[in-house]
mmCIF file of C-alpha atoms in Angstrom:
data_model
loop_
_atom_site.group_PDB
_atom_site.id
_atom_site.type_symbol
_atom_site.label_atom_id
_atom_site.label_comp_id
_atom_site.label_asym_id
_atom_site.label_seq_id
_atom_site.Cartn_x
_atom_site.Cartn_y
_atom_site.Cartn_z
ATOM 1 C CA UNK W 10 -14.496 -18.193 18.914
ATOM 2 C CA UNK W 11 -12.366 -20.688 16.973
ATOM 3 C CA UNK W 12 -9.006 -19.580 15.967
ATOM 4 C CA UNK W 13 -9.165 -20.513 12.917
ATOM 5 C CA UNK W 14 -12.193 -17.863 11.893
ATOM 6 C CA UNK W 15 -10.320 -15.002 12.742
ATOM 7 C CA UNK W 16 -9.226 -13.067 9.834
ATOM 8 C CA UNK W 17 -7.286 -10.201 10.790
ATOM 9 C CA UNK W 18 -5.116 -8.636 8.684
ATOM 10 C CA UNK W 19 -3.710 -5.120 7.334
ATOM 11 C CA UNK W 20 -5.546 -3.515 4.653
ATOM 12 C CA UNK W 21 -3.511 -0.904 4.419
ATOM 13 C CA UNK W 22 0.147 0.665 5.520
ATOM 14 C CA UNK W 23 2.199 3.592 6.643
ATOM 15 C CA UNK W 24 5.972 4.276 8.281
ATOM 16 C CA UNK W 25 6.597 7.107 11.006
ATOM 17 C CA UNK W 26 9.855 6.925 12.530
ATOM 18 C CA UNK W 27 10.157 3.395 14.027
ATOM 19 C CA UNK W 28 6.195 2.840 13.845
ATOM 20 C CA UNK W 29 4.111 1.176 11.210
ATOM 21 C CA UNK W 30 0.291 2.202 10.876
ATOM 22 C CA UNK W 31 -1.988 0.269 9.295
ATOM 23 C CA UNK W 32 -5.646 -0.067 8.860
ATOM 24 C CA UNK W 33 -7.404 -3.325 8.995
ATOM 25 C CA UNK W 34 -9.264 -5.164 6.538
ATOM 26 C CA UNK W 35 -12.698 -5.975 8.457
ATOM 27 C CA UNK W 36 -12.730 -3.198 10.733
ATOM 28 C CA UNK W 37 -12.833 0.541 10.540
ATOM 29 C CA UNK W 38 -9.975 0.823 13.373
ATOM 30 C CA UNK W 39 -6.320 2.078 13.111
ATOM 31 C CA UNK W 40 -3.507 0.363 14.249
ATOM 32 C CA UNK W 41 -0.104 1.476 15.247
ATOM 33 C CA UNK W 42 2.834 -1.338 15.507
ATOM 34 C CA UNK W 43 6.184 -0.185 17.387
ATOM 35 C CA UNK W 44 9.138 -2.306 15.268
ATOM 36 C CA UNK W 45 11.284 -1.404 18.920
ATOM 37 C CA UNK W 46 8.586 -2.957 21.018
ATOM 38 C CA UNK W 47 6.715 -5.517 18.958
ATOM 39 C CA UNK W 48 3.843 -3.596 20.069
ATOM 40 C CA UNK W 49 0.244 -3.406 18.609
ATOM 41 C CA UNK W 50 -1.812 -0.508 19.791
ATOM 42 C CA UNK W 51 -4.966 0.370 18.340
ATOM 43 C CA UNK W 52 -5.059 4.400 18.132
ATOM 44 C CA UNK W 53 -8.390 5.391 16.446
ATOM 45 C CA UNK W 54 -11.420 4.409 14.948
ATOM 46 C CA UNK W 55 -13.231 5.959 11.779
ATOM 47 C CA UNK W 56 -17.130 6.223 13.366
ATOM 48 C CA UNK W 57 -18.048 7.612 9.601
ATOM 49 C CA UNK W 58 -17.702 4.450 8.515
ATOM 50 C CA UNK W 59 -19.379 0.891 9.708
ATOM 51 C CA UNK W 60 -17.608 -0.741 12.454
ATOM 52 C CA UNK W 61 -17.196 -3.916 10.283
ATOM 53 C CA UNK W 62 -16.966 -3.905 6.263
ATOM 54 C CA UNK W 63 -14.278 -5.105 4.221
ATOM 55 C CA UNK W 64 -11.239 -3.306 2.720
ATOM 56 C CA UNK W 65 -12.579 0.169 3.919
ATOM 57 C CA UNK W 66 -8.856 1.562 2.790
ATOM 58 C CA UNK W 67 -6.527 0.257 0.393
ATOM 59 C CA UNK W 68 -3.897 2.573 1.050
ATOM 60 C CA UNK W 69 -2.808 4.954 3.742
ATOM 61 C CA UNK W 70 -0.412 8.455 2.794
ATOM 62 C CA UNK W 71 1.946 10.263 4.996
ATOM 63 C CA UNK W 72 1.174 14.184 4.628
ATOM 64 C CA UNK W 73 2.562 16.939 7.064
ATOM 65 C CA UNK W 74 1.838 15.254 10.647
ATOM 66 C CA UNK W 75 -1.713 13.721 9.251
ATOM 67 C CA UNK W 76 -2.448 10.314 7.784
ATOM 68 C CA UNK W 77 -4.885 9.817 5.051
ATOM 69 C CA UNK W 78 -6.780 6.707 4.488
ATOM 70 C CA UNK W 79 -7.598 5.703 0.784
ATOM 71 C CA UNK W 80 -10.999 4.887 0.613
ATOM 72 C CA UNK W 81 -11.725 1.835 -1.320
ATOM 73 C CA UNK W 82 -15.147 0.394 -0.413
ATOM 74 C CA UNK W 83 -15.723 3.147 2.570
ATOM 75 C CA UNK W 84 -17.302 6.809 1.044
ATOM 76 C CA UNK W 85 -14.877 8.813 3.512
ATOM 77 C CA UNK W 86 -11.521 9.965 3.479
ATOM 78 C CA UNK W 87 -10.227 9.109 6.804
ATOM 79 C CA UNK W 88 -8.014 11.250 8.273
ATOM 80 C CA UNK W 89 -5.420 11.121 11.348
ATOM 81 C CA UNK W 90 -3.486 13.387 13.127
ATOM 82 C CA UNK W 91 -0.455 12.925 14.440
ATOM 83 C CA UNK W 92 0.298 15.398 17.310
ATOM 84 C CA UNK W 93 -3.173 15.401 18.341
ATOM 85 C CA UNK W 94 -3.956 11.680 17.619
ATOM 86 C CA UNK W 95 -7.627 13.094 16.560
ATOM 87 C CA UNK W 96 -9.519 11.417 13.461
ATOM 88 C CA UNK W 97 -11.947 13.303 10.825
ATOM 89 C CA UNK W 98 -13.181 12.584 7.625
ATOM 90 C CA UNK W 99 -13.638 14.156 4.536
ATOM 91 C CA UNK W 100 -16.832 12.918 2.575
ATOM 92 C CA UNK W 101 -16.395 11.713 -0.757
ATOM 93 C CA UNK W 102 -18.982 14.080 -3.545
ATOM 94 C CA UNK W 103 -22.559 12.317 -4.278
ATOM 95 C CA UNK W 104 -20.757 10.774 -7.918
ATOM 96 C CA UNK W 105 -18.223 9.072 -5.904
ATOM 97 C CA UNK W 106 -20.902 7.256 -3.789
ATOM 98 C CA UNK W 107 -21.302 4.161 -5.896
ATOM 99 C CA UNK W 108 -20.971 1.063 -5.210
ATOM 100 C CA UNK W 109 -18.502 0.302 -7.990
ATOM 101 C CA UNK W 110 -16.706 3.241 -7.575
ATOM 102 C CA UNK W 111 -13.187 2.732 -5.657
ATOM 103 C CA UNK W 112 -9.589 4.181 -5.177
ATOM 104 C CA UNK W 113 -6.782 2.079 -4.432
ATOM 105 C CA UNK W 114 -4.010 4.328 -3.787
ATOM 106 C CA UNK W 115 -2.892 7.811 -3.471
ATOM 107 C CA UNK W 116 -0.042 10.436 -3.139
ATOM 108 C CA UNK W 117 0.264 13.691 -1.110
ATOM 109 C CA UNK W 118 1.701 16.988 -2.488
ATOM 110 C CA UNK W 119 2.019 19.605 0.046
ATOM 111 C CA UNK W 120 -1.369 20.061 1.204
ATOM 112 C CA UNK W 121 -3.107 18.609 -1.453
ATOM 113 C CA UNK W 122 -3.846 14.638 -1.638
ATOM 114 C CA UNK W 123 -4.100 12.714 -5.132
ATOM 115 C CA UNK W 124 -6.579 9.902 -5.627
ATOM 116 C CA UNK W 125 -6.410 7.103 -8.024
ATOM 117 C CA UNK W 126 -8.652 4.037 -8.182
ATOM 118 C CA UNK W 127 -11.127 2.188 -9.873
ATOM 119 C CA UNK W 128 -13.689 2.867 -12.513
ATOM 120 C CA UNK W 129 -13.335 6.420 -11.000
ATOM 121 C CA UNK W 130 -14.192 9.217 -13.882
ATOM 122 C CA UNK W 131 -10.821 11.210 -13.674
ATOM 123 C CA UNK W 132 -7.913 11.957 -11.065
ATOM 124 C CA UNK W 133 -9.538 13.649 -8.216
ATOM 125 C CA UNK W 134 -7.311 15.875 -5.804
ATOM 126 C CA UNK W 135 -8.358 16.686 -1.658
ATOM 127 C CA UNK W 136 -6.963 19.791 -0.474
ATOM 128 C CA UNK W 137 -6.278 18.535 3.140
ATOM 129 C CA UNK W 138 -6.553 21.878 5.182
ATOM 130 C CA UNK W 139 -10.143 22.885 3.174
ATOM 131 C CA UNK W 140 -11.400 19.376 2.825
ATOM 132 C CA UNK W 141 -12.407 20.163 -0.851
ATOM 133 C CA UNK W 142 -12.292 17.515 -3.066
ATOM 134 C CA UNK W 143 -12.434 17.789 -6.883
ATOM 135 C CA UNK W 144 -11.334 16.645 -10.217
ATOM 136 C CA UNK W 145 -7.921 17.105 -11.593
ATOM 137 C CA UNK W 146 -8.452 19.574 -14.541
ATOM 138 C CA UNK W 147 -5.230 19.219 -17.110
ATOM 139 C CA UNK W 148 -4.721 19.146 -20.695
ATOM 140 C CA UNK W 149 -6.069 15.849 -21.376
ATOM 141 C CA UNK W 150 -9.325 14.181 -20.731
ATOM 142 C CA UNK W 151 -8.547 11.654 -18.084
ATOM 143 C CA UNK W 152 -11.537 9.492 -17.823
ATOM 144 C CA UNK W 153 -10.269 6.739 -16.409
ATOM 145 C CA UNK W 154 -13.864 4.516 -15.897
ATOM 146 C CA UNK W 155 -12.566 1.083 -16.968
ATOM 147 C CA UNK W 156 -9.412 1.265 -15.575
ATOM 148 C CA UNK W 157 -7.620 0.249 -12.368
ATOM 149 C CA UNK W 158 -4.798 2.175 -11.241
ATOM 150 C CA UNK W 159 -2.547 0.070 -8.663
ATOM 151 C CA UNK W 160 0.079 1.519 -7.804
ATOM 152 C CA UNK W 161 1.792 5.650 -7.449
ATOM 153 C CA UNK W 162 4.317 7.783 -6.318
ATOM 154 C CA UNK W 163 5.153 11.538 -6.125
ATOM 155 C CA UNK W 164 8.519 12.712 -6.733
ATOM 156 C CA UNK W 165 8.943 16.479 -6.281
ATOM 157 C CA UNK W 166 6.341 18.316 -8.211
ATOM 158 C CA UNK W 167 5.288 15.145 -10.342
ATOM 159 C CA UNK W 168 3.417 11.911 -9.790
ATOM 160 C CA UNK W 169 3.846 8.779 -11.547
ATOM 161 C CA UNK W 170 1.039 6.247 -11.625
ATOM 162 C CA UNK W 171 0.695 3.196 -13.159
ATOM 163 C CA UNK W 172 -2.409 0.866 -14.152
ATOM 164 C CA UNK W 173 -3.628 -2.947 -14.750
ATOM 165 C CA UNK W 174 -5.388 -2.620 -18.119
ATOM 166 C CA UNK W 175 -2.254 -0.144 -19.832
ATOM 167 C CA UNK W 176 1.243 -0.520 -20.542
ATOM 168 C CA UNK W 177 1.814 3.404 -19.783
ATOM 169 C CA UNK W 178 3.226 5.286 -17.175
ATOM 170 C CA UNK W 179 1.340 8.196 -16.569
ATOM 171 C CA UNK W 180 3.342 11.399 -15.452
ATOM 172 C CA UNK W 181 1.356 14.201 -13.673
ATOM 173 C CA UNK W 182 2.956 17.085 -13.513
ATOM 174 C CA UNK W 183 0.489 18.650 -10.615
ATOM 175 C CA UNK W 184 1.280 22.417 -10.610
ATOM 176 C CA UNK W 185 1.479 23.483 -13.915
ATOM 177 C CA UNK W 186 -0.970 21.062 -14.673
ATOM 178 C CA UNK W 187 -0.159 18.363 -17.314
ATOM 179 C CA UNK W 188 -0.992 14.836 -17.872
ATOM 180 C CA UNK W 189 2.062 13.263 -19.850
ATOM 181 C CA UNK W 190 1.093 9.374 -20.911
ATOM 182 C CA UNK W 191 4.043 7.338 -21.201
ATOM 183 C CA UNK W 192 3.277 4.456 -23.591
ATOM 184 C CA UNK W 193 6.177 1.862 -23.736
ATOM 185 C CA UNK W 194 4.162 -1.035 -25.935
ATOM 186 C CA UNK W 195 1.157 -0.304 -27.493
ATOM 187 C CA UNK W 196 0.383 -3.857 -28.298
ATOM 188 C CA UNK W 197 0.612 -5.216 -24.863
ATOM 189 C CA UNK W 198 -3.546 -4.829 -23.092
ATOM 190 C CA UNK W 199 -2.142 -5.414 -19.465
ATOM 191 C CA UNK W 200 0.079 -2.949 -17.534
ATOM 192 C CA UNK W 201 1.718 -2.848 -13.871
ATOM 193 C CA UNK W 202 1.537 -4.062 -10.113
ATOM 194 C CA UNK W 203 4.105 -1.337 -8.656
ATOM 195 C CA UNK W 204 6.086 1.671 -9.425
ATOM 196 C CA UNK W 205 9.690 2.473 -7.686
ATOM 197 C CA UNK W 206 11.915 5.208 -8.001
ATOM 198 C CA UNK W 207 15.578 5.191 -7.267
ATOM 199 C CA UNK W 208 17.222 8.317 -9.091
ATOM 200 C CA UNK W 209 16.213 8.370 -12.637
ATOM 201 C CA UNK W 210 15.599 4.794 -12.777
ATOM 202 C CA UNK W 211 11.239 3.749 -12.407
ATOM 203 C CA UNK W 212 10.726 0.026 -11.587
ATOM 204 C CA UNK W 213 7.714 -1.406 -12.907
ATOM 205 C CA UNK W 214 6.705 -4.622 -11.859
ATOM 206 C CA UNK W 215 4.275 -6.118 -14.295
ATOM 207 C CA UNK W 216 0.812 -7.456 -13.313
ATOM 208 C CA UNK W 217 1.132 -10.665 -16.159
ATOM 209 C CA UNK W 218 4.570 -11.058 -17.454
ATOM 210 C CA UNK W 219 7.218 -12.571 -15.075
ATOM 211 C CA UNK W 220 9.477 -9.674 -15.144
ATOM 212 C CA UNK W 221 10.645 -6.475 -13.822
ATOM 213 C CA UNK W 222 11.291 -3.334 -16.386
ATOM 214 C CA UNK W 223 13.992 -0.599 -15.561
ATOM 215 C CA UNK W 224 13.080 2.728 -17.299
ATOM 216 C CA UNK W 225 14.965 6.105 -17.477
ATOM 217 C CA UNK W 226 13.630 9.329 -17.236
ATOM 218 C CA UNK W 227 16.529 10.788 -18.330
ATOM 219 C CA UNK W 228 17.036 8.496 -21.881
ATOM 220 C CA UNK W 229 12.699 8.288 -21.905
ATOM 221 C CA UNK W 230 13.392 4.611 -22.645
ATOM 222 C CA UNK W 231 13.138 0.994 -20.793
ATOM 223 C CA UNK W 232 16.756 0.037 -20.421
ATOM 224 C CA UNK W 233 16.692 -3.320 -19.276
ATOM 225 C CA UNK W 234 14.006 -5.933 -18.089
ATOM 226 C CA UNK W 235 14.813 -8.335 -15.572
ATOM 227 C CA UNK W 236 13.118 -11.853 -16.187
ATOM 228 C CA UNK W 237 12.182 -14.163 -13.136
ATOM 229 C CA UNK W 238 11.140 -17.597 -13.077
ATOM 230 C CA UNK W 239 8.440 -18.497 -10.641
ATOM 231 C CA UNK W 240 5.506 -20.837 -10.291
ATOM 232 C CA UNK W 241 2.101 -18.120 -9.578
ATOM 233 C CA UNK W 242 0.950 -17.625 -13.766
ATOM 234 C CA UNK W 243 -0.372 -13.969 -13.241
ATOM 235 C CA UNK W 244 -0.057 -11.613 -10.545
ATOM 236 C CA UNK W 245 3.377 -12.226 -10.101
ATOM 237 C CA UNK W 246 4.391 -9.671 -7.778
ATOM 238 C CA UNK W 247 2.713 -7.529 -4.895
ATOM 239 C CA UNK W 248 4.134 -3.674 -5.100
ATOM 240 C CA UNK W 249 7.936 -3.152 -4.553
ATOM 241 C CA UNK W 250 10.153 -1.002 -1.830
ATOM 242 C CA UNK W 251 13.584 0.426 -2.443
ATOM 243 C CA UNK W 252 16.029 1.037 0.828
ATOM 244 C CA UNK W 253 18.113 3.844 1.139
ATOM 245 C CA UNK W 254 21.073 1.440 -0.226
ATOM 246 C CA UNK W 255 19.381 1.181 -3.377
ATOM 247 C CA UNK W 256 18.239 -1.949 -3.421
ATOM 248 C CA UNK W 257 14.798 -2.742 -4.309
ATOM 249 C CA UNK W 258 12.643 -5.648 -2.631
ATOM 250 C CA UNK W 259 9.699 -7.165 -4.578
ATOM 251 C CA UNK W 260 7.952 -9.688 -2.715
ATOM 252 C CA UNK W 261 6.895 -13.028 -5.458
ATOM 253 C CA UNK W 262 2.851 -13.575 -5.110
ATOM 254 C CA UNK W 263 2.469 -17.222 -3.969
ATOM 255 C CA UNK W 264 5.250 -18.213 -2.976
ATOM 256 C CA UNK W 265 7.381 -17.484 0.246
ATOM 257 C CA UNK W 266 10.115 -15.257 -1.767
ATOM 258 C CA UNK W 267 11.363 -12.030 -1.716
ATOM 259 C CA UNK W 268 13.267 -10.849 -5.454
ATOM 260 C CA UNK W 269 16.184 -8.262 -4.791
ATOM 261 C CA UNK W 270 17.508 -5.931 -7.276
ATOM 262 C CA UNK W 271 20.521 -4.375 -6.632
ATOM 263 C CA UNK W 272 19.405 -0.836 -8.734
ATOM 264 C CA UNK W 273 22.462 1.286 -7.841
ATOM 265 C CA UNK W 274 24.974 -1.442 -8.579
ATOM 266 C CA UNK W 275 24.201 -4.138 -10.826
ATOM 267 C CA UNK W 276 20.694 -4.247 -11.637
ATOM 268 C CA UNK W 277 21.396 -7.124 -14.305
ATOM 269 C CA UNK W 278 22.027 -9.242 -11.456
ATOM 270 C CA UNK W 279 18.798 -10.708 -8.823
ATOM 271 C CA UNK W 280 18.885 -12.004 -5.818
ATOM 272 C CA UNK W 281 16.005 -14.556 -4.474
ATOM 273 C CA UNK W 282 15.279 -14.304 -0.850
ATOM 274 C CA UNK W 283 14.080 -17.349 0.841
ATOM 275 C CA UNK W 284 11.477 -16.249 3.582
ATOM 276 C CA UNK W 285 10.591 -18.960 6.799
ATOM 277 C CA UNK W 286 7.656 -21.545 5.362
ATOM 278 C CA UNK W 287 4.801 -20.036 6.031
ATOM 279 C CA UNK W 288 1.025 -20.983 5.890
ATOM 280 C CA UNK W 289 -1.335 -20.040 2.989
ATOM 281 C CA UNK W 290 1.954 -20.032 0.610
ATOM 282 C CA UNK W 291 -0.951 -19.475 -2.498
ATOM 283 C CA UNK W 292 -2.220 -16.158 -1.003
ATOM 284 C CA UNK W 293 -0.211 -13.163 -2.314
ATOM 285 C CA UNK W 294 1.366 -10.718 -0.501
ATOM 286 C CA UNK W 295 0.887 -7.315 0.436
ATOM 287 C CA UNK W 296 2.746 -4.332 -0.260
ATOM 288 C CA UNK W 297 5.961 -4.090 1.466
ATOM 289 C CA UNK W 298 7.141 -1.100 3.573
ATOM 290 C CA UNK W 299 10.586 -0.722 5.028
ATOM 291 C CA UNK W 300 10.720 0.175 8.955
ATOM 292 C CA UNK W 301 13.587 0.344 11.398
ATOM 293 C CA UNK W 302 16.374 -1.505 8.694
ATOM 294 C CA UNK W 303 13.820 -3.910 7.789
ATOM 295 C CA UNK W 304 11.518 -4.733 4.854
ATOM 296 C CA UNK W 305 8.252 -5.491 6.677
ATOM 297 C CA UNK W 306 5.277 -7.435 4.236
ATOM 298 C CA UNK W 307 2.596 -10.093 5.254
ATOM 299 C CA UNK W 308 0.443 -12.010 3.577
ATOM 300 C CA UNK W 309 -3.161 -11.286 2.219
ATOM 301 C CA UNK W 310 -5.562 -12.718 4.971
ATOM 302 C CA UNK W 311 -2.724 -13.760 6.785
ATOM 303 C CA UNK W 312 -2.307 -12.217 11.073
ATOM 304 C CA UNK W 313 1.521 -12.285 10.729
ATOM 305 C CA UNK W 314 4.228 -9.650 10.191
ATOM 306 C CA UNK W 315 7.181 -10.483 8.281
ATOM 307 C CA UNK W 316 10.159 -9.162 8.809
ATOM 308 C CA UNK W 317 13.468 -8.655 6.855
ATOM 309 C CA UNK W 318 16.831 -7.451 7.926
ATOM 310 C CA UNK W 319 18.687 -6.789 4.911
ATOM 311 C CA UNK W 320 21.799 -6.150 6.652
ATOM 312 C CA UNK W 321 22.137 -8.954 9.202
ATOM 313 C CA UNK W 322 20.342 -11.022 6.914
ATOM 314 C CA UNK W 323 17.918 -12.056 9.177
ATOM 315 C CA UNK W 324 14.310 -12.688 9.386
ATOM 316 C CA UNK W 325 11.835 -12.376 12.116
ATOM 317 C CA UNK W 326 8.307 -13.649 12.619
ATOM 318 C CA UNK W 327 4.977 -11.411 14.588
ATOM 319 C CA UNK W 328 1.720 -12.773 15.129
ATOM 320 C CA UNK W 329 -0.127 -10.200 15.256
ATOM 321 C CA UNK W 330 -3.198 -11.730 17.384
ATOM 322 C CA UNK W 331 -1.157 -14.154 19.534
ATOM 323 C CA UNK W 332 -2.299 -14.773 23.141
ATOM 324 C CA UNK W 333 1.213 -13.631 23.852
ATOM 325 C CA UNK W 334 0.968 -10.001 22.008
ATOM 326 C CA UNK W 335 1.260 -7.615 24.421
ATOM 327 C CA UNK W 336 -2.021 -5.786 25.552
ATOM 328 C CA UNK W 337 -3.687 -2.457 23.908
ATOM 329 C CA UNK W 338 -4.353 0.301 25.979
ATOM 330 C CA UNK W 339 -8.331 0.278 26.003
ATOM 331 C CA UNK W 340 -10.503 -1.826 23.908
ATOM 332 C CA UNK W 341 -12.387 0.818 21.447
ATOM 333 C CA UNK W 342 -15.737 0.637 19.899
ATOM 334 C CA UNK W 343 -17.524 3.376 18.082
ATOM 335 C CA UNK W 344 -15.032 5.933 19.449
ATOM 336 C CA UNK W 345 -15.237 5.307 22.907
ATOM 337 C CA UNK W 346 -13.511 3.174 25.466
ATOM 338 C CA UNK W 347 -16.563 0.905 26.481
ATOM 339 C CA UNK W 348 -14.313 -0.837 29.213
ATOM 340 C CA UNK W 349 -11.223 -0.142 30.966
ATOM 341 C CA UNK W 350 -8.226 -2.320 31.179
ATOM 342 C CA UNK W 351 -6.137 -3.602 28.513
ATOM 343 C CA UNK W 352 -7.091 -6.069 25.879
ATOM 344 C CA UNK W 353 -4.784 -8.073 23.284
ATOM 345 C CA UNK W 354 -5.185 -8.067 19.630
ATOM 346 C CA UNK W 355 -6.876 -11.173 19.573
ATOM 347 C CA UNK W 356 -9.912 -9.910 22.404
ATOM 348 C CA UNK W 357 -10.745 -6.554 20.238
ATOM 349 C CA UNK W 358 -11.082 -8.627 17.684
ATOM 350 C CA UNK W 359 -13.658 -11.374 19.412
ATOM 351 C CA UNK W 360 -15.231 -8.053 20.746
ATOM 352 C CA UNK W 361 -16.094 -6.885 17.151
ATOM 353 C CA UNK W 362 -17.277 -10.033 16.131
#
């Protein structure tokens, strides 16, 4: 196989201690990267799902010692479990099965799991231990068909959500329950990329405008937007990650750019991050994570890892199928080890293909 056809990439993303899981974006596997090691292993497979379709999850939560898998175009929730590193899956109800039905992201709240996505009739909740899923009954009707919710976040006993086609934040308040929409301009028909919390302060990201907004749950107000100039017209950003220094990292679609805010400081005041050149500079990025004192991002269709060190200042390069990536432990196809040994990134891929 020529290198050059080999489109592996992650779909998908999670932090556990000094490990980053991720899904990929052909296959139905699981992948677990060690930032210690620069090691790739592939952990599971989801056999409810075809071995190879694209963008099977678009998102992947962290809930008490299980993973759960988003389900964008596959019709299961895929679940993982830590401590037993066993997989199962929760079916998605006969209405969800469409074809144009999709979720794109999700939050967990004690045992339950919220689901938001597109052209998906109302908020739909998975209680994790029952595998019951069902529709998020408040006090407004939230038919959401039309709409595509990109980004969320829980925060205690509310979520915040945010979506592409309104300029709202919407504010679930999941246990007593209430739907609270947050409309901050009415005349504006496009919303926001990402949503990130540090204290009272959201970060929005827009999805059009070149610009970051700062709003305050305590004064129920925006209280300052950040303007950035870049080249990309729409799309400007991929979703945004805030370190425990409170400083927030939004990685700039096409181009090879990182924007830092310094939220707990001086957030009148950005910094652009030069990253290494890299190939397929157009492509945007993915949503970042932050792992082991790094922000850690790649590329959409892009095999390498990209790595930040905000307090050396450093950045680091990982090419994910390299002939020189250390082996897996077992090549994995439809939940079995069909041959023993060890195989690199690069030969399960081949394998699938």
């Amino acid at each position: 196989m020529e290198r050059e056809l080999i489109r592996y990439i992650p779909s998908a993303s999670a932090v556990v201690g000094d490990n980053i899981y991720f899904t990929d974006l052909y296959t139905n596997a699981l992948f677990r990267f060690n930032m210690k090691e620069k090691r790739s292993i592939c952990v599971a497979q989801f056999d409810d799902e075809p071995c190879r379709k694209k963008e099977l999850y678009t998102d992947i939560v962290v809930g008490n010692d299980v993973l759960c898998c988003v389900p964008h175009s596959a019709k299961t929730i895929g679940l993982y479990y830590l401590n037993t590193k066993t997989t199962e899956s929760i079916k998605l109800p006969e209405e969800l099965q469409k074809e144009e039905v999709t979720f794109k992201c999700g939050c967990i709240c004690g045992e339950e799991l919220f689901l938001f996505g597109y052209n998906v009739e109302g908020i739909w909740h998975v209680n994790i231990k029952e595998k019951c899923i069902r529709k998020f009954l408040c006090n407004v009707d939230c038919d959401n068909s039309g709409k595509f919710f990109l980004a969320c976040m829980n925060s205690g006993e509310k979520i915040y959500a945010v979506c592409r086609e309104e300029n709202v934040i919407w504010e679930l308040n999941i246990y007593a329950p209430y739907i609270k929409k947050i409309t901050l301009d009415e005349k504006k028909n496009w919303g926001f990329a990402g949503i990130v919390r540090w204290g009272e302060y959201l970060l929005l990201n827009s999805c059009k405008e070149h610009n970051v907004s700062i709003y305050s749950l305590i004064e129920n107000a925006i209280v300052y937007k950040l303007d950035v100039e870049m080249a990309s017209e729409e799309w400007p950003f991929a979703g945004g990650v805030v370190n425990d220094e409170g400083v927030v990292y939004f990685p700039v679609a096409k181009e090879d750019t990182i924007l830092s805010i310094d939220i707990k400081n001086k957030w009148e005041e950005l910094q652009k991050i030069r990253l290494q050149k890299v190939n397929d500079t157009m492509l945007p990025w993915g949503n970042p994570v932050i792992c082991d004192g790094k922000v850690v991002i790649w590329k959409y269709q892009s095999n390498f890892l990209f790595m930040y060190d905000y307090k050396l200042n450093k950045f680091e390069t990982v090419d994910l199928i390299s002939e020189t990536t250390p082996k897996l432990n077992g090549l994995y196809l439809s939940g079995r080890v069909v041959q023993e040994g060890e195989y690199s990134l690069l030969e399960f891929i081949e394998n699938l293909l």
